[in-house]
Tab-separated table of C-alpha atoms in Angstrom:
chain	number	residue	atom	x	y	z
A	1422	SER	CA	-0.042	0.166	-0.047
A	1423	LEU	CA	1.092	3.433	-0.981
A	1424	ARG	CA	-0.166	6.686	0.596
A	1425	LEU	CA	0.468	10.341	0.771
A	1426	THR	CA	1.030	12.812	3.619
A	1427	ASP	CA	1.947	16.498	3.834
A	1428	ALA	CA	2.204	19.652	6.295
A	1429	PRO	CA	0.157	22.598	6.099
A	1430	ILE	CA	1.870	25.868	4.996
A	1431	ASP	CA	0.778	29.674	5.393
A	1432	MET	CA	0.626	30.859	1.873
A	1433	ALA	CA	-2.085	28.563	0.584
A	1434	SER	CA	-5.583	27.116	1.686
A	1435	ARG	CA	-5.498	24.384	-0.996
A	1436	VAL	CA	-2.794	22.558	-2.896
A	1437	VAL	CA	-4.472	20.062	-5.278
A	1438	VAL	CA	-2.856	17.617	-7.424
A	1439	GLN	CA	-4.535	15.069	-9.528
A	1440	PHE	CA	-2.834	11.724	-9.902
A	1441	VAL	CA	-3.347	9.110	-12.703
A	1442	GLU	CA	-0.752	6.365	-12.389
A	1443	VAL	CA	2.045	4.997	-9.877
A	1444	ARG	CA	5.279	3.575	-11.318
A	1445	LEU	CA	7.842	1.530	-9.369
A	1446	ARG	CA	11.291	0.716	-10.650
A	1447	LYS	CA	13.241	-2.315	-9.692
A	1448	LYS	CA	16.761	-2.014	-8.820
A	1449	ASP	CA	17.863	-4.539	-11.322
A	1450	GLY	CA	15.877	-2.798	-14.006
A	1451	GLY	CA	12.315	-2.587	-15.333
A	1452	TRP	CA	8.968	-0.760	-14.307
A	1453	GLN	CA	5.923	-1.853	-12.824
A	1454	ASP	CA	3.015	0.389	-13.821
A	1455	PHE	CA	-0.311	0.899	-11.587
A	1456	PRO	CA	-2.669	3.147	-13.548
A	1457	LEU	CA	-5.162	4.274	-11.042
A	1458	ASP	CA	-8.888	3.319	-11.660
A	1459	ALA	CA	-9.770	6.892	-12.159
A	1460	PRO	CA	-7.798	10.130	-11.642
A	1461	GLN	CA	-7.406	10.954	-8.062
A	1462	SER	CA	-7.667	14.715	-7.147
A	1463	ILE	CA	-5.973	15.170	-3.664
A	1464	ASP	CA	-5.590	18.381	-1.600
A	1465	LEU	CA	-2.250	17.842	-0.103
A	1466	LEU	CA	-3.069	20.452	2.644
A	1467	GLN	CA	-5.766	18.020	4.113
A	1468	LEU	CA	-2.912	15.433	5.025
A	1469	HIS	CA	-1.328	17.014	7.870
A	1470	GLY	CA	-0.046	14.986	10.785
A	1471	THR	CA	-1.020	11.461	10.569
A	1472	ASN	CA	-3.657	12.219	7.972
A	1473	THR	CA	-3.091	10.254	4.779
A	1474	ALA	CA	-4.657	9.622	1.404
A	1475	ASP	CA	-4.314	6.199	-0.340
A	1476	LEU	CA	-2.768	5.982	-3.890
A	1477	LEU	CA	-2.324	2.185	-4.042
A	1478	LEU	CA	-4.210	0.062	-1.493
A	1479	ASP	CA	-3.286	-3.983	-1.144
A	1480	ILE	CA	-1.696	-4.024	-4.557
A	1481	GLU	CA	0.148	-7.296	-5.383
A	1482	VAL	CA	3.697	-6.255	-6.442
A	1483	ASP	CA	6.916	-8.385	-7.168
A	1484	ALA	CA	9.025	-8.902	-4.155
A	1485	GLY	CA	12.475	-7.490	-4.513
A	1486	ASP	CA	14.641	-4.287	-4.232
A	1487	TYR	CA	13.440	-1.137	-5.664
A	1488	ASP	CA	15.249	2.305	-6.234
A	1489	GLU	CA	12.549	4.920	-7.598
A	1490	ILE	CA	8.722	5.709	-7.420
A	1491	ARG	CA	7.080	7.903	-9.916
A	1492	LEU	CA	3.709	9.637	-9.479
A	1493	LEU	CA	2.158	10.522	-12.659
A	1494	VAL	CA	0.121	13.706	-12.898
A	1495	ASP	CA	-3.164	14.149	-14.959
A	1496	PRO	CA	-2.167	16.341	-18.077
A	1497	THR	CA	-5.645	17.854	-18.219
A	1498	PRO	CA	-5.142	21.794	-17.822
A	1499	ASN	CA	-6.026	23.249	-14.252
A	1500	THR	CA	-6.727	19.808	-12.598
A	1501	SER	CA	-3.716	20.638	-10.532
A	1502	PHE	CA	-3.777	24.106	-8.930
A	1503	ILE	CA	-2.928	26.196	-5.823
A	1504	GLU	CA	-5.453	28.499	-3.935
A	1505	LEU	CA	-3.925	31.032	-1.861
A	1506	SER	CA	-4.837	31.702	1.527
A	1507	VAL	CA	-5.080	35.510	1.110
A	1508	GLY	CA	-7.640	36.522	-1.396
A	1509	GLY	CA	-8.663	33.125	-2.301
A	1510	LEU	CA	-7.159	33.318	-5.742
A	1511	THR	CA	-6.585	30.218	-7.733
A	1512	TYR	CA	-3.570	29.497	-9.953
A	1513	PRO	CA	-2.588	26.541	-11.999
A	1514	LEU	CA	0.272	24.634	-10.487
A	1515	VAL	CA	3.079	23.967	-12.954
A	1516	MET	CA	5.119	20.870	-12.540
A	1517	PRO	CA	8.150	20.504	-14.821
A	1518	SER	CA	8.157	16.826	-16.229
A	1519	GLY	CA	5.323	16.039	-13.791
A	1520	ILE	CA	2.993	14.848	-16.589
A	1521	SER	CA	5.581	13.375	-18.929
A	1522	SER	CA	7.875	11.347	-16.422
A	1523	GLY	CA	6.141	11.866	-13.161
A	1524	LEU	CA	7.130	13.493	-9.847
A	1525	LYS	CA	10.214	11.324	-9.090
A	1526	LEU	CA	11.193	9.924	-5.606
A	1527	LYS	CA	14.491	8.281	-5.571
A	1528	GLY	CA	15.737	5.912	-2.884
A	1529	GLU	CA	16.195	2.147	-2.147
A	1530	PHE	CA	13.504	0.190	-0.536
A	1531	THR	CA	12.661	-3.528	-0.412
A	1532	LEU	CA	9.203	-5.321	-0.865
A	1533	ARG	CA	9.222	-8.651	0.849
A	1534	SER	CA	7.139	-11.807	-0.033
A	1535	THR	CA	6.658	-12.601	3.475
A	1536	ARG	CA	4.747	-9.564	4.624
A	1537	ALA	CA	2.649	-6.633	3.488
A	1538	SER	CA	4.629	-3.347	2.839
A	1539	ASN	CA	2.987	-0.080	3.919
A	1540	LEU	CA	4.798	3.025	2.492
A	1541	THR	CA	4.221	6.724	2.986
A	1542	VAL	CA	5.188	9.578	0.602
A	1543	ASP	CA	5.558	12.813	2.609
A	1544	PHE	CA	5.264	15.937	0.428
A	1545	ASP	CA	7.133	18.930	2.046
A	1546	LEU	CA	5.180	21.711	0.356
A	1547	ARG	CA	7.322	24.381	2.324
A	1548	LYS	CA	10.258	23.098	0.270
A	1549	SER	CA	8.358	22.362	-2.997
A	1550	ILE	CA	6.209	25.419	-4.011
A	1551	VAL	CA	8.302	28.095	-5.971
A	1552	ARG	CA	6.621	31.347	-6.890
A	1553	THR	CA	8.275	32.574	-10.211
A	1554	GLY	CA	6.149	35.535	-10.835
A	1555	ALA	CA	2.629	37.039	-10.509
A	1556	GLY	CA	0.268	34.068	-10.960
A	1557	ASN	CA	2.993	31.513	-11.624
A	1558	TYR	CA	3.539	28.712	-9.132
A	1559	LEU	CA	5.863	25.709	-9.598
A	1560	LEU	CA	5.604	22.545	-7.697
A	1561	LYS	CA	9.221	21.154	-7.594
A	1562	PRO	CA	8.370	18.352	-5.175
A	1563	VAL	CA	10.747	17.448	-2.451
A	1564	LEU	CA	9.336	14.008	-1.315
A	1565	ARG	CA	10.476	11.657	1.397
A	1566	LEU	CA	9.698	8.051	1.353
A	1567	VAL	CA	8.946	6.196	4.687
A	1568	ASP	CA	8.341	2.524	5.607
A	1569	ASP	CA	5.739	2.741	8.225
A	1570	ALA	CA	6.946	-0.170	9.943
A	1571	ASN	CA	10.119	1.802	10.945
A	1572	ALA	CA	8.624	5.192	11.809
A	1573	GLY	CA	7.164	7.069	14.747
A	1574	HIS	CA	5.638	10.632	15.357
A	1575	ILE	CA	6.243	13.763	17.490
A	1576	ARG	CA	3.414	15.749	18.893
A	1577	GLY	CA	3.322	18.674	21.201
A	1578	MET	CA	2.196	22.293	21.932
A	1579	VAL	CA	3.760	25.697	21.975
A	1580	ASP	CA	2.887	28.236	24.550
A	1581	VAL	CA	1.119	31.095	23.059
A	1582	SER	CA	3.723	33.725	24.582
A	1583	LYS	CA	6.243	32.375	22.029
A	1584	LEU	CA	3.888	33.132	19.160
A	1585	ASP	CA	2.368	36.555	19.674
A	1586	ASN	CA	5.510	38.572	19.408
A	1587	SER	CA	5.774	39.079	23.242
A	1588	LEU	CA	9.564	38.422	22.753
A	1589	GLY	CA	9.778	40.351	19.641
A	1590	ASN	CA	10.897	37.410	17.468
A	1591	CYS	CA	7.750	37.039	15.289
A	1592	SER	CA	6.535	38.464	12.140
A	1593	ASP	CA	3.374	39.812	13.698
A	1594	ALA	CA	1.360	39.693	17.035
A	1595	ASP	CA	-1.077	37.111	15.761
A	1596	PRO	CA	-0.266	33.681	17.371
A	1597	VAL	CA	-1.966	31.910	14.629
A	1598	THR	CA	0.147	33.059	11.659
A	1599	TYR	CA	3.563	32.283	10.160
A	1600	ASN	CA	4.419	29.453	12.933
A	1601	ALA	CA	6.471	26.213	11.980
A	1602	LEU	CA	8.454	23.440	13.359
A	1603	TYR	CA	11.572	22.421	11.564
A	1604	VAL	CA	13.008	18.864	12.078
A	1605	TYR	CA	16.662	18.129	11.437
A	1606	ASP	CA	18.478	14.752	11.378
A	1607	GLY	CA	20.625	14.011	14.512
A	1608	SER	CA	21.234	15.571	17.823
A	1609	ASN	CA	22.516	18.984	18.666
A	1610	VAL	CA	22.010	20.409	15.094
A	1611	THR	CA	22.191	24.128	14.656
A	1612	PRO	CA	18.956	24.905	12.888
A	1613	ASP	CA	19.201	26.638	9.533
A	1614	ASP	CA	16.495	27.800	6.905
A	1615	ILE	CA	15.701	26.009	3.652
A	1616	ASN	CA	18.095	27.142	0.809
A	1617	GLN	CA	18.125	24.866	-2.098
A	1618	THR	CA	20.753	27.084	-3.701
A	1619	SER	CA	23.462	26.373	-1.257
A	1620	SER	CA	25.244	22.877	-1.009
A	1621	SER	CA	26.492	23.665	2.568
A	1622	ASN	CA	23.181	24.527	4.121
A	1623	ILE	CA	21.813	22.231	6.646
A	1624	GLU	CA	18.326	21.425	5.452
A	1625	PRO	CA	15.602	19.995	7.701
A	1626	VAL	CA	14.235	16.483	7.123
A	1627	THR	CA	10.773	17.894	7.217
A	1628	THR	CA	8.758	20.882	8.426
A	1629	THR	CA	5.152	21.111	9.713
A	1630	ALA	CA	2.864	23.945	10.914
A	1631	ILE	CA	1.879	24.952	14.445
A	1632	MET	CA	-1.822	25.115	14.446
A	1633	PHE	CA	-4.493	26.585	16.913
A	1634	ASP	CA	-6.745	23.810	18.146
A	1635	SER	CA	-10.135	25.565	19.076
A	1636	ALA	CA	-11.304	22.471	21.194
A	1637	SER	CA	-8.428	22.840	23.517
A	1638	GLY	CA	-7.387	26.428	23.012
A	1639	ARG	CA	-3.727	25.405	22.508
A	1640	TYR	CA	-1.219	25.687	19.586
A	1641	LEU	CA	-0.298	22.096	18.603
A	1642	TYR	CA	2.037	20.655	16.043
A	1643	GLU	CA	2.552	17.141	14.913
A	1644	ALA	CA	5.641	15.748	12.811
A	1645	ALA	CA	4.376	12.365	11.657
A	1646	PHE	CA	6.089	9.497	9.661
A	1647	LEU	CA	9.785	10.047	10.960
A	1648	PRO	CA	12.150	7.003	10.640
A	1649	ALA	CA	13.248	5.972	14.150
A	1650	GLY	CA	16.375	7.685	15.243
A	1651	ASP	CA	17.526	10.986	16.896
A	1652	TYR	CA	16.357	14.594	15.831
A	1653	THR	CA	16.806	18.240	16.650
A	1654	ILE	CA	13.454	20.309	16.583
A	1655	ALA	CA	13.352	23.867	16.418
A	1656	PHE	CA	10.423	26.510	16.228
A	1657	THR	CA	9.922	29.765	14.252
A	1658	CYS	CA	7.097	32.223	14.223
A	1659	ARG	CA	8.693	33.772	11.009
A	1660	SER	CA	8.016	31.267	8.464
A	1661	ASP	CA	6.909	33.948	6.065
A	1662	PHE	CA	10.489	34.803	5.612
A	1663	GLU	CA	11.110	31.557	4.158
A	1664	ASP	CA	12.610	31.705	0.627
A	1665	VAL	CA	13.840	28.249	-0.567
A	1666	GLU	CA	16.220	29.710	-2.882
A	1667	ALA	CA	17.737	32.409	-0.483
A	1668	ASP	CA	19.385	32.675	3.014
A	1669	ASP	CA	16.629	33.697	5.379
A	1670	ASP	CA	16.721	34.605	9.184
A	1671	LEU	CA	14.021	32.803	10.774
A	1672	MET	CA	15.095	33.265	14.426
A	1673	PHE	CA	14.543	29.817	15.743
A	1674	PHE	CA	13.626	29.263	19.441
A	1675	ASP	CA	13.111	26.217	21.729
A	1676	ILE	CA	15.706	24.290	20.144
A	1677	GLN	CA	15.658	20.773	21.625
A	1678	ASN	CA	16.817	16.861	20.983
A	1679	VAL	CA	14.305	14.150	20.357
A	1680	SER	CA	14.423	10.680	19.965
A	1681	VAL	CA	11.699	8.836	17.736
A	1682	LEU	CA	10.805	5.083	18.456
A	1683	VAL	CA	9.167	2.749	16.121
A	1684	ASN	CA	5.361	2.766	16.352
A	1685	ASN	CA	5.580	5.329	19.076
A	1686	THR	CA	4.401	8.885	19.385
A	1687	ASN	CA	6.642	11.061	21.336
A	1688	PHE	CA	4.693	13.840	23.338
A	1689	LEU	CA	6.479	17.038	24.252
């Protein structure tokens, strides 16, 4: 089974991609193609935390070693689009090669004949959406493949005083806006912004939003589907400064080490 997940971002209220086929490449050569029964339109922003959408469910696949997944996108105009959170304007979402060769996810994984395999593809939209001009948005997907059998989750809350600019480190005084958690591989990492133009930049493994939960009155975050291991997490309330192709000052706070265990949720 293959499913999708993602984390919310501030700039958009919807990011819809319409998928038509999944392709798997065996390490020793050859592709297995799985056309979807019908085009599947998925709003990636609805898939935050542990929420997922199935692309393949209980499909029989040859056992063996694989090294690439491709997600083919519907070529019909305007079936993939972005709706901005401010103003509600909708624009086509352009995906270079997404229609012809698919959204590519490279990385080795093994499918065994002795058990079912449940894999999750994590879209990191904060890294993936690039604005190139007025009304022009590219999806240059940054994807992460996780074997669910080896993954765990992080959940927690942030004090409102850290988000309302009381300390003078936020973009505005509204505690709901421009908040994000950045997750880095390894302990004691000095956090940095996303900068895809720099080979020396320390990139986060993933990012996720800090969201207000009206039921509890708290500001909560959830970083899901992390391979078991040690991580550094850091918070910012200046995520609107993030430009994935530039060096930005996000002013991180509450930097801490976290260990993720298999099939376990770490509450912070």
